[in-house]
Coordinates of C-alpha atoms in Angstrom, one line a residue:
X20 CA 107.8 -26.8 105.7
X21 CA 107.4 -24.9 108.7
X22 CA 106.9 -21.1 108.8
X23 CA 109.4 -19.2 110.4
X24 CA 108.3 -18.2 113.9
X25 CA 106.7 -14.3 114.0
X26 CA 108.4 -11.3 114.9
X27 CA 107.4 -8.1 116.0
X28 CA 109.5 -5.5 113.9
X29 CA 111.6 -3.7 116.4
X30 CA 110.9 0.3 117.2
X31 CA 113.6 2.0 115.5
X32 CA 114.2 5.1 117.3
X33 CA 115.6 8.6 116.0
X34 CA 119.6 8.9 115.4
X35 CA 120.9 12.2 116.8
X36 CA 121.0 13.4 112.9
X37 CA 117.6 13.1 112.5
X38 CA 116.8 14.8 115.9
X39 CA 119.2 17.8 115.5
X40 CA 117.4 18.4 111.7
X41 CA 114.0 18.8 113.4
X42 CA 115.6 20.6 116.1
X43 CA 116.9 22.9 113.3
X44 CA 113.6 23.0 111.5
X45 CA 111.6 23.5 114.5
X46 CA 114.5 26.3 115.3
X47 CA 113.6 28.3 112.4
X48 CA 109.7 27.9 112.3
X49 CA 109.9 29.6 115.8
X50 CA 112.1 31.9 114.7
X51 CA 110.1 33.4 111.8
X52 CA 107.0 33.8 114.2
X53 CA 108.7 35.6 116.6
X54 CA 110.4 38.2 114.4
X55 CA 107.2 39.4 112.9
X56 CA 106.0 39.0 116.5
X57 CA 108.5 40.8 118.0
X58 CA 107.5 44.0 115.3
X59 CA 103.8 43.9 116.1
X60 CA 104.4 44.5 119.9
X61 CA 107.1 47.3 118.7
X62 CA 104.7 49.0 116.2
X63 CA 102.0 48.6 119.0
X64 CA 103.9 50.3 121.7
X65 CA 104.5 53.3 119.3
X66 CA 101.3 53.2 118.4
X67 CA 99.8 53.6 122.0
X68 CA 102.3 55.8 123.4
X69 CA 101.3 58.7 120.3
X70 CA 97.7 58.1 120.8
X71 CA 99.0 58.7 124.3
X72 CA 100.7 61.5 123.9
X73 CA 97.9 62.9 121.7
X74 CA 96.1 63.2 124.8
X75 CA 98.1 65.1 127.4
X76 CA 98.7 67.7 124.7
X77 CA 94.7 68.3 124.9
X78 CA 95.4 67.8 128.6
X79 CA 97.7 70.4 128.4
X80 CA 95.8 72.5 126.8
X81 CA 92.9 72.3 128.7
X82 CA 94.9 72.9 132.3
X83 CA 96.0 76.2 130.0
X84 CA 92.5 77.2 129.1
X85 CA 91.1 76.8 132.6
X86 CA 94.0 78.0 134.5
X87 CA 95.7 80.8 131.8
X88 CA 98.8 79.1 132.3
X89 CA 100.6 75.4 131.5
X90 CA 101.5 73.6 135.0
X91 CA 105.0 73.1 136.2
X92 CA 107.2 69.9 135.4
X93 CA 107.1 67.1 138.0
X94 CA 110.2 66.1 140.1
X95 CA 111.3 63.5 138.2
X96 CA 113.4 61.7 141.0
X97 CA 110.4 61.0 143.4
X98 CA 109.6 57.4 143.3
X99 CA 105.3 56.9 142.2
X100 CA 102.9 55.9 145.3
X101 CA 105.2 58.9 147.3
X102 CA 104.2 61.9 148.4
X103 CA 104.1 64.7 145.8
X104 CA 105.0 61.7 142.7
X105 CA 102.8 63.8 139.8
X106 CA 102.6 66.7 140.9
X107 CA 103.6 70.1 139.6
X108 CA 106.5 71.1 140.8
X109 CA 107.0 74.1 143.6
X110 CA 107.0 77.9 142.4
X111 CA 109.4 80.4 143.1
X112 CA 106.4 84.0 143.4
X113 CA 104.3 82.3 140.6
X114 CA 107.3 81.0 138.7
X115 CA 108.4 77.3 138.2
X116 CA 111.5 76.4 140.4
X117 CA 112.5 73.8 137.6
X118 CA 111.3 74.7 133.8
X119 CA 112.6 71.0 133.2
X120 CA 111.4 67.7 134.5
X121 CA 108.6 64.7 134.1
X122 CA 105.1 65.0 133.1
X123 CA 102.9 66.4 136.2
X124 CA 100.8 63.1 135.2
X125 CA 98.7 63.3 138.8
X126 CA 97.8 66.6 138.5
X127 CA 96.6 66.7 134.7
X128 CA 95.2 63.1 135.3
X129 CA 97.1 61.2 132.3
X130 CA 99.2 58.1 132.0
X131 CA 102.5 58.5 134.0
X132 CA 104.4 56.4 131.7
X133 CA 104.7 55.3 128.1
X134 CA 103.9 51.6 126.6
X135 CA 107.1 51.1 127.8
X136 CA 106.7 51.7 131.2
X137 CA 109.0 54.9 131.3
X138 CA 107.8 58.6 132.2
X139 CA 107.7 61.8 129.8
X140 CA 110.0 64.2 130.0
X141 CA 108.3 67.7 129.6
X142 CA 109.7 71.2 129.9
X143 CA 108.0 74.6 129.9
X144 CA 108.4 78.5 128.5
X145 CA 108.7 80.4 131.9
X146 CA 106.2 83.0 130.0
X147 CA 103.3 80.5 130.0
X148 CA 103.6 79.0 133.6
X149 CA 103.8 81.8 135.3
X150 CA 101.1 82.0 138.0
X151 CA 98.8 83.8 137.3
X152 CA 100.1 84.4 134.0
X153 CA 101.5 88.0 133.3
X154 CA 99.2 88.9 130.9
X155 CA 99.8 90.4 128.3
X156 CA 102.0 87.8 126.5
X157 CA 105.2 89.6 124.8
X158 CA 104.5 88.2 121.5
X159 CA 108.1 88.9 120.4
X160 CA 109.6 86.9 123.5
X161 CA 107.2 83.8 124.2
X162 CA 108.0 80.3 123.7
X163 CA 112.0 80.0 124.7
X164 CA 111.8 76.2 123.7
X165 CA 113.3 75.3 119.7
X166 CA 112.7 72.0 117.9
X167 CA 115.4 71.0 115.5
X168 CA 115.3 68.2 113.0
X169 CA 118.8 66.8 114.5
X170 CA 121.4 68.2 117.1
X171 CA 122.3 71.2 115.6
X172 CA 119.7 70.7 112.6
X173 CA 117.2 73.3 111.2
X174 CA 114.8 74.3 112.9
X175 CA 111.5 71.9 112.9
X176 CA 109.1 74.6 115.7
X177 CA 110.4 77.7 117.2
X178 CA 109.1 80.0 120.2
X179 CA 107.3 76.8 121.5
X180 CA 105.3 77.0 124.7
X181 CA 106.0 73.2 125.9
X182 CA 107.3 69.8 124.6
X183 CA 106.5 66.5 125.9
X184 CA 109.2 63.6 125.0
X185 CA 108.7 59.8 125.3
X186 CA 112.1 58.3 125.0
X187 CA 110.8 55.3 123.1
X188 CA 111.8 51.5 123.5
X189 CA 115.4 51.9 124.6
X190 CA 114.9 54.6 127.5
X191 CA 118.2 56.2 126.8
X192 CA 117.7 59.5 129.1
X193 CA 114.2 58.6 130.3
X194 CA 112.9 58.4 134.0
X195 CA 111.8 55.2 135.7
X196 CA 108.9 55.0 138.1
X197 CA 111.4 54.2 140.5
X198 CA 112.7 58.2 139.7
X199 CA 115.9 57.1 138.6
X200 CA 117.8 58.0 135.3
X201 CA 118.6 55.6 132.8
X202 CA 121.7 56.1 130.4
X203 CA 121.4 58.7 128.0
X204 CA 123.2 56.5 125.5
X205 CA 125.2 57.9 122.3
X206 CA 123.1 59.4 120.2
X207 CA 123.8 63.0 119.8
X208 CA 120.0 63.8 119.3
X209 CA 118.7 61.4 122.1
X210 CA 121.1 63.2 124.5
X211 CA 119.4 66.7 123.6
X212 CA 116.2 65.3 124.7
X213 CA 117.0 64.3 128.1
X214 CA 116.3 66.2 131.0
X215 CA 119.0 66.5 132.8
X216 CA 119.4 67.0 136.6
X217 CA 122.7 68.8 137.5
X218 CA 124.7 68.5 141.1
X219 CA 122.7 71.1 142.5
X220 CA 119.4 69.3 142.2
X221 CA 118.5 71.4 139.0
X222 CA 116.4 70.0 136.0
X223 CA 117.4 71.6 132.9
X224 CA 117.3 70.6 129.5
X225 CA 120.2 68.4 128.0
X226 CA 123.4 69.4 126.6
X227 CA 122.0 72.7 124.4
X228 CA 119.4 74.6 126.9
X229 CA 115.9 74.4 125.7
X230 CA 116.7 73.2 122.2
X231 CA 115.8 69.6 121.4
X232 CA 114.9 66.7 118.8
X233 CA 112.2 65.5 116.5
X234 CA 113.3 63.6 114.0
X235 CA 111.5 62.9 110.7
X236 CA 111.9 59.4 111.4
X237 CA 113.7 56.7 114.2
X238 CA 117.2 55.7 113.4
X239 CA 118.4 52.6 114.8
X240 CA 119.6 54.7 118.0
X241 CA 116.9 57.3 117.7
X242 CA 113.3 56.6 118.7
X243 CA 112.2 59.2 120.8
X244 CA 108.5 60.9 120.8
X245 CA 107.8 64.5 120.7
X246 CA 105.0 66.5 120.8
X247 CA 104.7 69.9 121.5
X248 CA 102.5 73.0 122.0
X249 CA 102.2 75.7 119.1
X250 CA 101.7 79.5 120.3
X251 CA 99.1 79.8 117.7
X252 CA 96.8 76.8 118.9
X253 CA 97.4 77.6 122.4
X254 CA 96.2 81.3 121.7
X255 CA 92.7 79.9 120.2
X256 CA 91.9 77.7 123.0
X257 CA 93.0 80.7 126.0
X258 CA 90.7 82.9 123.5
X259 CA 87.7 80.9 123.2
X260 CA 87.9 80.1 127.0
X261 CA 88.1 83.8 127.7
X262 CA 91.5 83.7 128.7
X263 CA 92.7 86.2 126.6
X264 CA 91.1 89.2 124.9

């Protein structure tokens, strides 16, 4: 009895179930890497721009120690690589033109923007950029800037001499290096910490002058930075560089 002839088993290819199951499978293995992913880069970001930050506030207060006084916001509309991009605005006989504007990041040599590629906002008392400085300080007047623990909230710093402000991973408010404005979004206590520029070409603070926003913690439409200047530390550097008496 002969054998039947041999036959190579046929290659059986995947149906379209099987193929859309590993399609599904592979669909939610890359999905829980880049979640957790997508956090590390967040948490990184925040992460650089404070240890940012940390640094122009001792930039800050170094410009004060040599100089007696803080330097004048940046125009925040001129584009970077233009003339004047970073640098301290224009006075008025010794006195900032605009209180309100972008970090003068040229002229205290720091990072112009945050991990997220936007620039700081910053605003300054009058009393402490005065140039030179009229000395002495009226201890019961200095510092006109407040910082409030929402819009309208208690007060977190009062009689503060300056305030820097990253405005975090969604920009609502913030400057571009282009020197345009992005949205200032909804948040009530985002929109406090914008700088905002008015129809006659004046930076001022946002919708309550000179009062703005650190919260204790971000919000899923809060994430702004702030940092700012205490009178008292600002004091002991001017007096240990001789500054003040």
């Amino acid at each position: 009895m002969k054998n039947p002839p041999f036959q190579a088993p046929k290659n059986r290819g995947f149906t379209l179930t099987e193929l859309a199951v590993v399609l599904v499978i592979i669909s939610i293995l890359i999905g829980g890497l880049l979640v957790p992913l997508s956090s590390q880069i967040d948490a990184r970001n925040s992460h650089d721009t404070r240890a940012a930050m940390a640094e122009i506030r001792e930039a800050l207060l170094g410009f004060a120690a040599a100089k007696g006084y803080f330097p004048c916001p940046a125009i925040p509309t001129i584009a970077s690589e233009s003339p004047n991009a970073g640098l301290e605005g224009g006075r008025n006989a010794g006195s900032c033109i605009h209180p309100a504007g972008v970090l003068p990041w040229a002229t205290l040599a720091v990072a112009e923007k945050d991990a997220w590629g936007r620039r700081y906002s910053y605003r300054v008392t009058p009393e402490f950029s005065n140039a030179p400085p009229l000395l002495p300080f009226n201890l019961s007047s200095i510092g006109d800037i407040k910082v409030l623990s929402s819009a309208g909230g208690v007060a977190v710093a009062t009689v503060v001499p300056a305030i820097v402000i990253s405005h975090g991973k969604n920009g609502n408010g913030a400057y571009t290096a282009e020197g345009t404005q992005l949205p200032e979004g909804s948040d009530a206590d985002e929109i406090e910490n914008r700088v905002l520029n008015t129809s006659t070409g004046v930076w001022s603070d946002g919708a309550v002058a000179k009062e703005f926003v650190k919260r204790v913690a971000p919000t899923v439409t809060y994430d702004d930075e702030v940092v700012w200047i205490a009178p008292g530390v600002l004091f002991n550097r001017m007096i240990t560089a001789g500054k003040l008496p």
